[in-house]
CSV table of C-alpha atoms in Angstrom, one decimal:
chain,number,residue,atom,x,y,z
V,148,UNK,CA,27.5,17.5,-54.9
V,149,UNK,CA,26.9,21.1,-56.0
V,150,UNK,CA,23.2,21.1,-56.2
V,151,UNK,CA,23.3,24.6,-56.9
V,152,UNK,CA,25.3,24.4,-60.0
V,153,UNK,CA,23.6,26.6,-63.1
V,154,UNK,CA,24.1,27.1,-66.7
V,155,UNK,CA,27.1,29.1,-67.8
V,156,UNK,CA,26.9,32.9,-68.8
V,157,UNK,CA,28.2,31.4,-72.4
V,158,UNK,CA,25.6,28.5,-72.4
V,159,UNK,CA,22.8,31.1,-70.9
V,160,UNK,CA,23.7,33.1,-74.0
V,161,UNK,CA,23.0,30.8,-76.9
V,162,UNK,CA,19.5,29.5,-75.4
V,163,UNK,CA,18.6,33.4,-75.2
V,164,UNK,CA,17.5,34.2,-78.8
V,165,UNK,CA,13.8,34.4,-79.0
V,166,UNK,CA,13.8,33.8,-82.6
V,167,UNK,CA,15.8,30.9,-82.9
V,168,UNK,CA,14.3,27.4,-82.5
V,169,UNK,CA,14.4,25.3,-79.9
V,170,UNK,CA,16.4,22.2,-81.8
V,171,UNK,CA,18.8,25.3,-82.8
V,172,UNK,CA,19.3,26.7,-79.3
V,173,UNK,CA,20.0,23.4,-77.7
V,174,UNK,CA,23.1,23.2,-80.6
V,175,UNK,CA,24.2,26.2,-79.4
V,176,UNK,CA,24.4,25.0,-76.1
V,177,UNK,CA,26.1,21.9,-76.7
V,178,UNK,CA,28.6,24.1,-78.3
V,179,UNK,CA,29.0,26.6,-75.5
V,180,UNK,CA,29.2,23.6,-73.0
V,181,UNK,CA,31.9,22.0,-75.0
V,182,UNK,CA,34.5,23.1,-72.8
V,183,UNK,CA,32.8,21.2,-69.5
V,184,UNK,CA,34.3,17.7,-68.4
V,185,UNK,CA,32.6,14.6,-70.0
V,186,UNK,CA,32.9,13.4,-66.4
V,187,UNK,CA,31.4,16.0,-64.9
V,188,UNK,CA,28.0,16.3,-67.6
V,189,UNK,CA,25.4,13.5,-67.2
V,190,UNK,CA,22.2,13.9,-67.6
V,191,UNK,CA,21.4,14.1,-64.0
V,192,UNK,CA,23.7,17.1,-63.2
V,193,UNK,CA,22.7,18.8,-66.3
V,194,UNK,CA,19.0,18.7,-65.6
V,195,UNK,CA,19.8,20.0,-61.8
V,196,UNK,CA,22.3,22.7,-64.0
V,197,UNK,CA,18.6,23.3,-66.4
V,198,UNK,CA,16.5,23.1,-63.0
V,199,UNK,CA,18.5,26.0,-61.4
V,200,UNK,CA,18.4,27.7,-64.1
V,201,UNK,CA,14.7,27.9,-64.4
V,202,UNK,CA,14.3,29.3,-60.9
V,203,UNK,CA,16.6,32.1,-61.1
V,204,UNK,CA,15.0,33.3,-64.6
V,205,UNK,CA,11.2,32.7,-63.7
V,206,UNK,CA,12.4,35.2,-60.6
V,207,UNK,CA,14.0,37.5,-62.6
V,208,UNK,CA,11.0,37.1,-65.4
V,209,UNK,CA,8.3,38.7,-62.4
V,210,UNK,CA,10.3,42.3,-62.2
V,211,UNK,CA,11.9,42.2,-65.9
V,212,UNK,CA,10.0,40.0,-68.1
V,213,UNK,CA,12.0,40.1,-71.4
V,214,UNK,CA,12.2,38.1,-74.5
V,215,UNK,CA,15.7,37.1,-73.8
V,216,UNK,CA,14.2,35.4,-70.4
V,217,UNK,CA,11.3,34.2,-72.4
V,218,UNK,CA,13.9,32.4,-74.5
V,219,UNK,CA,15.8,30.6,-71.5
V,220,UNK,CA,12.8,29.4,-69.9
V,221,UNK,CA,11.7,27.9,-72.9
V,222,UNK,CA,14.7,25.9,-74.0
V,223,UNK,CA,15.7,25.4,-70.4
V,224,UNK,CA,12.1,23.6,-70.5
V,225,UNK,CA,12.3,22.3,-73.5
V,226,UNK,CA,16.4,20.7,-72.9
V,227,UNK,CA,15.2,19.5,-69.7
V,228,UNK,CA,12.4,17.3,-70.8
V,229,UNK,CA,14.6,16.1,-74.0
V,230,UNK,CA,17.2,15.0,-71.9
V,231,UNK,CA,14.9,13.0,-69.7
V,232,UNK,CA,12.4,11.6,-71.8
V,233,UNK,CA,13.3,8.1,-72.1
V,234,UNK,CA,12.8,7.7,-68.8
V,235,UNK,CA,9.0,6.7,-67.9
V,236,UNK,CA,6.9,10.1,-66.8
V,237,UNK,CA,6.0,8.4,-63.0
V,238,UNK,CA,9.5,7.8,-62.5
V,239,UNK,CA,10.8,11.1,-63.8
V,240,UNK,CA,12.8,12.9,-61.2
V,241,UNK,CA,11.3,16.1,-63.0
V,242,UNK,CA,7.8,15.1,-63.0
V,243,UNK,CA,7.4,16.8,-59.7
V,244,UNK,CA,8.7,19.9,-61.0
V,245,UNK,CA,6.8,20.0,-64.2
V,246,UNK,CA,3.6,19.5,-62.1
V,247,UNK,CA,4.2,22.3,-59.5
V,248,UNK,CA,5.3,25.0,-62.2
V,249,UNK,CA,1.4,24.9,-64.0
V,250,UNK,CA,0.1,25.2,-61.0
V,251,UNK,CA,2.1,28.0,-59.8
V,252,UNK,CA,2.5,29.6,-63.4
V,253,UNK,CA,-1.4,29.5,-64.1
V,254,UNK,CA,-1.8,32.0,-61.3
V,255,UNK,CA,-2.2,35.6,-63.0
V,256,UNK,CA,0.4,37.9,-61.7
V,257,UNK,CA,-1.2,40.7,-59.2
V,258,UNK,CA,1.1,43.5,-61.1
V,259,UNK,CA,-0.4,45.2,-64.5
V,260,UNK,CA,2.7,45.2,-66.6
V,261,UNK,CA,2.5,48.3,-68.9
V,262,UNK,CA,2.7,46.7,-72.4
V,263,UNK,CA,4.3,48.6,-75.2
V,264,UNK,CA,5.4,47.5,-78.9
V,265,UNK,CA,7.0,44.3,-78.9
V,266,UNK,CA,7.6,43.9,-75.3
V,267,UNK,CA,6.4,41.4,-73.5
V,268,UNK,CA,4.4,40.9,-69.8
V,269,UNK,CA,5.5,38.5,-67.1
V,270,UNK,CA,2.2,37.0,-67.6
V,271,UNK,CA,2.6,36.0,-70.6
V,272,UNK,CA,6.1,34.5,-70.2
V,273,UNK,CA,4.1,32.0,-68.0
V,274,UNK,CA,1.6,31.4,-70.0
V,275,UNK,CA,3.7,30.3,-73.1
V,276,UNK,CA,6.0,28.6,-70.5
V,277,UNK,CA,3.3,26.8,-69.0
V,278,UNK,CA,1.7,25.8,-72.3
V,279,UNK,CA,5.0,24.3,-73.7
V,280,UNK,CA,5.1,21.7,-70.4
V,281,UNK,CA,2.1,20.7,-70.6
V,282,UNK,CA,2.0,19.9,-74.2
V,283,UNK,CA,5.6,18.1,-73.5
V,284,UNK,CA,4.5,16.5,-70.6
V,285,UNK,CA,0.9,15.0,-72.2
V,286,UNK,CA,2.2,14.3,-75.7
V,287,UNK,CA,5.7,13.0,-74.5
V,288,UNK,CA,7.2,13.9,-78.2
V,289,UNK,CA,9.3,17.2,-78.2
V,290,UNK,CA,10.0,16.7,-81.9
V,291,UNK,CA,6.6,18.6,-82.3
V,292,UNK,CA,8.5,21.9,-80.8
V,293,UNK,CA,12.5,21.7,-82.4
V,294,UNK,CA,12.0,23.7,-85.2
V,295,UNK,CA,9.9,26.3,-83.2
V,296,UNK,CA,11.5,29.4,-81.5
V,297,UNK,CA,9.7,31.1,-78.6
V,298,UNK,CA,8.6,33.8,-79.9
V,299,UNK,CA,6.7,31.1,-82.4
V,300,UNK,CA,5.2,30.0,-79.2
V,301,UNK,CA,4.7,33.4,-78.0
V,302,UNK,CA,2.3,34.0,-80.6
V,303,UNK,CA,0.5,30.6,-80.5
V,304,UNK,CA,-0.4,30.6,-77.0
V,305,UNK,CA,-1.3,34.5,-76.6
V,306,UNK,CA,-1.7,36.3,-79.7
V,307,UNK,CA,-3.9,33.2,-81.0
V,308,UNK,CA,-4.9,31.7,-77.7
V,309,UNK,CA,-4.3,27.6,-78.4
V,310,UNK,CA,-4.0,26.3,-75.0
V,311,UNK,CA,-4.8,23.2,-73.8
V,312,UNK,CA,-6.6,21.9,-70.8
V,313,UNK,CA,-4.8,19.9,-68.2
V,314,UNK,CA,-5.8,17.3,-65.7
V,315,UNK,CA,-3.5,18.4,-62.8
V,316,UNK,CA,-4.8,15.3,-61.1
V,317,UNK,CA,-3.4,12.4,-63.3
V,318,UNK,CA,0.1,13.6,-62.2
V,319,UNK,CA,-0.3,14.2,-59.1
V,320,UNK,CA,-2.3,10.8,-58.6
V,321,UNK,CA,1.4,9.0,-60.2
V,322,UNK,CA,3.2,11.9,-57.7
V,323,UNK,CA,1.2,10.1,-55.0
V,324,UNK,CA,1.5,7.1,-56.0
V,325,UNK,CA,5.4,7.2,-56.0
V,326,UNK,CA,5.7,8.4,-52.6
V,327,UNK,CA,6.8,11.6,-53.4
V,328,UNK,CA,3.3,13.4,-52.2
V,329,UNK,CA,1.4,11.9,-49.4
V,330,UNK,CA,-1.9,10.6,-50.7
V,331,UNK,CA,-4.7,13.1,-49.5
V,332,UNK,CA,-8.8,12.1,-50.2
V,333,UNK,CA,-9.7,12.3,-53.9
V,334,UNK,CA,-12.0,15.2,-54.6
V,335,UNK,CA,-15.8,15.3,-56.3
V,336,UNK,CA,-15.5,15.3,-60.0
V,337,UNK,CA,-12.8,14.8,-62.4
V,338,UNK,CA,-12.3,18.3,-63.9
V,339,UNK,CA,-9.3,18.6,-66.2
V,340,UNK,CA,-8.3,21.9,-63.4
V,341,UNK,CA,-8.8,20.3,-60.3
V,342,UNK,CA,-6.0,19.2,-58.0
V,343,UNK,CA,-6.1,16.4,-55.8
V,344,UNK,CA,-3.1,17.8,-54.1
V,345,UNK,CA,-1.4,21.2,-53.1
V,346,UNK,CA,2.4,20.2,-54.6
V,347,UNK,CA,3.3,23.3,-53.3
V,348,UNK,CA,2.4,22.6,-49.4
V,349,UNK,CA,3.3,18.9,-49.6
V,350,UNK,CA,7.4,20.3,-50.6
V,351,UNK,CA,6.9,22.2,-47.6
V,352,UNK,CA,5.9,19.9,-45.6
V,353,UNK,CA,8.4,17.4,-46.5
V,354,UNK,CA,11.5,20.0,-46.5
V,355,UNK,CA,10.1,21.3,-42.6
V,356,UNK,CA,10.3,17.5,-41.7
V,357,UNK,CA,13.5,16.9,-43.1
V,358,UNK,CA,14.9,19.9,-42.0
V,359,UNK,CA,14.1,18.6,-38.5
V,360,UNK,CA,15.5,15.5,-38.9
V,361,UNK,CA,18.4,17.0,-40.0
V,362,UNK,CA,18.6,19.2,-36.5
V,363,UNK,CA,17.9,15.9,-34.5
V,364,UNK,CA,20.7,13.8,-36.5
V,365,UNK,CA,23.1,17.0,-35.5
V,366,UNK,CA,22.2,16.4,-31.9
V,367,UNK,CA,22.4,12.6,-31.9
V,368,UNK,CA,25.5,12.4,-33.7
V,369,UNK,CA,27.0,14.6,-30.7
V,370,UNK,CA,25.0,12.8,-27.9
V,371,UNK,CA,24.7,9.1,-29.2
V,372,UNK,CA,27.1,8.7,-32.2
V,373,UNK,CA,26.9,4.7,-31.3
V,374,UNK,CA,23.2,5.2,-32.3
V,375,UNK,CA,23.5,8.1,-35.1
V,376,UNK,CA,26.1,6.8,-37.4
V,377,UNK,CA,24.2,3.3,-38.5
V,378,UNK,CA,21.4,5.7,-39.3
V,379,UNK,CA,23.4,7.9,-41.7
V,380,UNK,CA,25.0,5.0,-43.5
V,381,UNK,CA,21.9,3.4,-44.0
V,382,UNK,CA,20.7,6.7,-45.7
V,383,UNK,CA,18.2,6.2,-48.7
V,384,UNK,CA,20.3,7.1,-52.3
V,385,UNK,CA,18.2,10.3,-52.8
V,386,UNK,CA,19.5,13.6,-53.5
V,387,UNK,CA,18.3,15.2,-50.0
V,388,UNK,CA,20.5,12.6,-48.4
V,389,UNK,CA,23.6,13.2,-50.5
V,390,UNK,CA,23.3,16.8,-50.3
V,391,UNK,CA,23.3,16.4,-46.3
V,392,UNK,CA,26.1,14.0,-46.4
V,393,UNK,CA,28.4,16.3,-48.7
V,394,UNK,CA,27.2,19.3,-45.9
V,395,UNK,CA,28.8,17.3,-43.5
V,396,UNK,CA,31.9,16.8,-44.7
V,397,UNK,CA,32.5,20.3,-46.2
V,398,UNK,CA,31.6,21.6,-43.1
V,399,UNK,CA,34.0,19.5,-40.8
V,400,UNK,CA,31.0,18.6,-38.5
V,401,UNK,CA,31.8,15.1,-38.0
V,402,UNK,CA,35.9,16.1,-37.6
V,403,UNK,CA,34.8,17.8,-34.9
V,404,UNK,CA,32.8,16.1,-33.5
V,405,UNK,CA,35.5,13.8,-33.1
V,406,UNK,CA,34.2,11.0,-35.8
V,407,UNK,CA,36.5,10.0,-38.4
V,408,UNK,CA,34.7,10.7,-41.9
V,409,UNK,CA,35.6,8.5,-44.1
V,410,UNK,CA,34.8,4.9,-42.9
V,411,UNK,CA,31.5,7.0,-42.4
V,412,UNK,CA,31.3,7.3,-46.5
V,413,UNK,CA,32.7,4.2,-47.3
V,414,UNK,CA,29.9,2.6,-45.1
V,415,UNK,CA,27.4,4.8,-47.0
V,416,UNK,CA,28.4,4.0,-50.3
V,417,UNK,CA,28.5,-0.2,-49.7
V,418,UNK,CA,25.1,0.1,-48.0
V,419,UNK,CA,24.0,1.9,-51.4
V,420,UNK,CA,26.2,-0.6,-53.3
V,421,UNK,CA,24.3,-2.9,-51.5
V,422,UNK,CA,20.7,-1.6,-52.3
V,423,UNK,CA,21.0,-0.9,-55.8
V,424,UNK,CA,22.0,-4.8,-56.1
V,425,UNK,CA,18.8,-5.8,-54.4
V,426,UNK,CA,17.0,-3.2,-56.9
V,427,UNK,CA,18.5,-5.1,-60.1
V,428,UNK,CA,17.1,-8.4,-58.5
V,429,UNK,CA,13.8,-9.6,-60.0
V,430,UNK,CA,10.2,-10.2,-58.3
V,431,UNK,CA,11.3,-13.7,-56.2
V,432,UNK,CA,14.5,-13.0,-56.5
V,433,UNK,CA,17.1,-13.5,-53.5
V,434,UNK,CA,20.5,-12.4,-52.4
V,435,UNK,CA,22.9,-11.0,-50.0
V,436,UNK,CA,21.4,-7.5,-50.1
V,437,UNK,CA,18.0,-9.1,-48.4
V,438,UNK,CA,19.4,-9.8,-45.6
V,439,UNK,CA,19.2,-6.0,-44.4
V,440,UNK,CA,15.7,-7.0,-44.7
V,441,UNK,CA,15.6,-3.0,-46.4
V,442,UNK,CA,12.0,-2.3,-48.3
V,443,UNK,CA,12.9,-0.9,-51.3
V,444,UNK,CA,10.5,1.5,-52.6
V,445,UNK,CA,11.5,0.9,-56.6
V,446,UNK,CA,13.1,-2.1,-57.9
V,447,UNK,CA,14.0,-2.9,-61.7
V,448,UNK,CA,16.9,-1.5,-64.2
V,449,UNK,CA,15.3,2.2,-64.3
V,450,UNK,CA,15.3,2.3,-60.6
V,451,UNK,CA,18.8,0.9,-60.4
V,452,UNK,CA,20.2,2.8,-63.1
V,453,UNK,CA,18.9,6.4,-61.2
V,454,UNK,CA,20.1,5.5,-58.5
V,455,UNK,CA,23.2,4.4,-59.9
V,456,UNK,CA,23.6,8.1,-61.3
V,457,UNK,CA,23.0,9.8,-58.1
V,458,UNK,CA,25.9,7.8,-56.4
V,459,UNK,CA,28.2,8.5,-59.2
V,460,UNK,CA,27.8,12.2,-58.8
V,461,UNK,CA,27.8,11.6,-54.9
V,462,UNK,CA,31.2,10.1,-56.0
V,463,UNK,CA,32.3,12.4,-58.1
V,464,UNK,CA,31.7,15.4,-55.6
V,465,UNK,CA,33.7,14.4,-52.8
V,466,UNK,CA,36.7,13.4,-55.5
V,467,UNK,CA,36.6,16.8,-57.1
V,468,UNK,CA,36.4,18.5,-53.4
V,469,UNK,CA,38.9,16.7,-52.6
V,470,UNK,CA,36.6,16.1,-49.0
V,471,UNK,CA,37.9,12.5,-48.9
V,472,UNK,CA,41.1,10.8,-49.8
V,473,UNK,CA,40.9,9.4,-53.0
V,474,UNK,CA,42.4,5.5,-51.7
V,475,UNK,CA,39.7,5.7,-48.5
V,476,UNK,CA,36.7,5.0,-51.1
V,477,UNK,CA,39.2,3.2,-54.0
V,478,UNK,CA,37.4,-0.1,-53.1
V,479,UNK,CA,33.7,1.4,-53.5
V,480,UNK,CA,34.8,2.9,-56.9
V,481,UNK,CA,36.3,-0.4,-58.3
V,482,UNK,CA,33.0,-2.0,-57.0
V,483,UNK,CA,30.8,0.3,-58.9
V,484,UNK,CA,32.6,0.7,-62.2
V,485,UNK,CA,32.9,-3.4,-62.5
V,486,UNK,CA,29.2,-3.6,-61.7
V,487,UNK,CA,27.7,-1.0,-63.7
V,488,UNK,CA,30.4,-0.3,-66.6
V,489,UNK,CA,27.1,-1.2,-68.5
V,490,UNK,CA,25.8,2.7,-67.6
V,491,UNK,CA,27.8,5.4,-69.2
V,492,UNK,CA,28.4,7.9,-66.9
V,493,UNK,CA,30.2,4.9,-64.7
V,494,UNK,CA,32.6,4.6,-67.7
V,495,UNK,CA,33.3,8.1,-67.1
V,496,UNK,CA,33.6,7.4,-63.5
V,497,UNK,CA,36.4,5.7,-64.0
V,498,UNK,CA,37.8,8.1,-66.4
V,499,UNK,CA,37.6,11.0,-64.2
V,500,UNK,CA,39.1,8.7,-61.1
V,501,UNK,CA,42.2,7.9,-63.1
V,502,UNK,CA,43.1,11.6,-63.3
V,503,UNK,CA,42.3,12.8,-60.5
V,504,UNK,CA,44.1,9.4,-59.1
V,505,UNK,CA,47.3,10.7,-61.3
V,506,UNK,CA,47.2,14.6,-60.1
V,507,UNK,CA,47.9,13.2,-56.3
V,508,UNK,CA,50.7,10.9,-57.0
């Protein structure tokens, strides 16, 4: 899975006009991404494609703040939330993100940009970006910003000043309460400004902790693969775990470390058929998948359907990387697309296998 995948230089174009409205821009960029496989465009991988593309320009917005990079931030924001709106805000795989940007954005820059006519400070990039989540991500109804361009914005939140406050903590409370923040004690007060939790430290703390579980995986898959490999079948379907899977594979590690890769995946991939099951199944509910005797941290159709999306682009990745023979997972794929034809992206699972399937015969 290319998790660093961003927009196009075509699709980065038509979301860069400052005078054009958001509805408009997102057109555009439907148009420019024309081109891209069906197969290779759900939601999920778009929204990492919007995600990337929001880090590069916020960094390139500090030294060279511009309307044109006013323009992408906004409709990469505003595409982004769009795009995953139907899904409920504590289960958002972008609620995290939307959370951590007003805290970091709300910080004032420590350089003095020199303002001049019609040019714009890095400041105030953030300030309209900022504004335009947390209006999205408290009213939940983008309609309200379609027919406005960002430099409409621009004007609303800082020539005329109409922000709005934000209680940080309600987020982060849901952030918490999903697991995805450890819980820390709940502060004095309930000021719409005060946060319960750093975001920014609690990332770091979970990607240094990863990072060296990562390292002692390396080590046990060399010392103790009878030990090592159980554990990174049994991964959890998370996008950290894929990525660190695909690593493996594109890196040769486990060639050379003398394990064959891909019973390896195809273990993976049944365990996560396996899961997923158990995640469809309702409160009382029993079957096969229980007896891993697994605790699932989300159950129910949104839960399964996520995680659904994640394996398919798992999937995808190794197909289009050609990192494992197609027939070694056929099984796996038959599985999933009888299972869940009901999700669309599966029917394009199936779609995309039967070429790729065809170019190696």
């Amino acid at each position: 899975m290319n998790t660093a995948a961003a927009l196009t230089r075509a699709e980065i174009h038509a979301l860069s006009d400052a005078d054009r409205s958001c509805e408009d821009a997102n057109r555009q960029l439907g148009q420019a991404g024309a081109h891209r496989d069906a197969a290779d465009s759900g939601i999920f991988e778009e929204s990492l494609r919007l995600k990337n593309t929001l880090d590069a320009y916020e960094t390139q917005a500090k030294s060279k703040p511009s309307w044109e990079a006013l323009a992408v931030l906004v409709n990469c924001e505003y595409r982004l939330y769009v795009l995953n709106q139907t899904t409920p805000l504590r289960n958002n795989p972008f609620l995290s993100h939307w959370v951590e940007a007003v805290q970091r954005l709300g910080t004032p820059s420590a350089q003095n940009d020199a303002k001049v006519h019609d040019s714009i400070t890095s400041d105030e990039v953030n300030t309209v970006r900022m504004e335009l989540i947390k209006a999205l991500v408290q009213s939940r109804n983008p309609s309200q910003f379609a027919r406005a361009s960002p430099r409409q914005l621009h004007n609303n939140y800082v020539e005329l000043r109409q922000t709005s406050l934000f209680n940080m903590r309600t987020y982060v409370r849901m952030l918490e309460e999903e697991g995805i923040y450890e819980r820390t004690p709940e502060p004095d007060g309930d000021s719409p400004k005060s946060t319960a939790s750093s975001p920014a430290k609690h990332s770091a703390g979970k990607l240094n902790e990863f990072q060296r579980w990562k390292l002692g995986m390396l080590s046990r898959l060399e010392t103790e693969p009878e030990h090592a490999i159980p554990e990174l079948t049994h991964l959890p379907i998370e996008l950290s775990s894929l990525d660190f899977l695909t690593t493996l594979l594109q890196e040769n590690t486990l060639q050379a470390l003398n394990i064959e890769p891909a019973p390896v995946i195809a273990d993976y991939i049944q365990h996560a058929l396996r899961t997923m099951e158990q995640m469809g199944r309702g409160p009382g509910e029993t079957g096969a998948a229980e007896a891993e005797a697994e605790v699932l941290l989300e159950s129910g159709r949104e839960a399964q359907t996520r995680a659904v999306k994640l394996l398919l682009l798992f999937m995808r990745n190794l197909i289009r990387k050609a990192l494992l023979p197609l027939e070694s997972i056929y099984f796996e794929i038959q599985e999933i697309c009888v299972r869940y034809v009901w999700i669309r992206e599966v029917r394009g699972l199936q779609s995309f296998c039967g070429r790729s399937w065809r170019g190696t015969r």
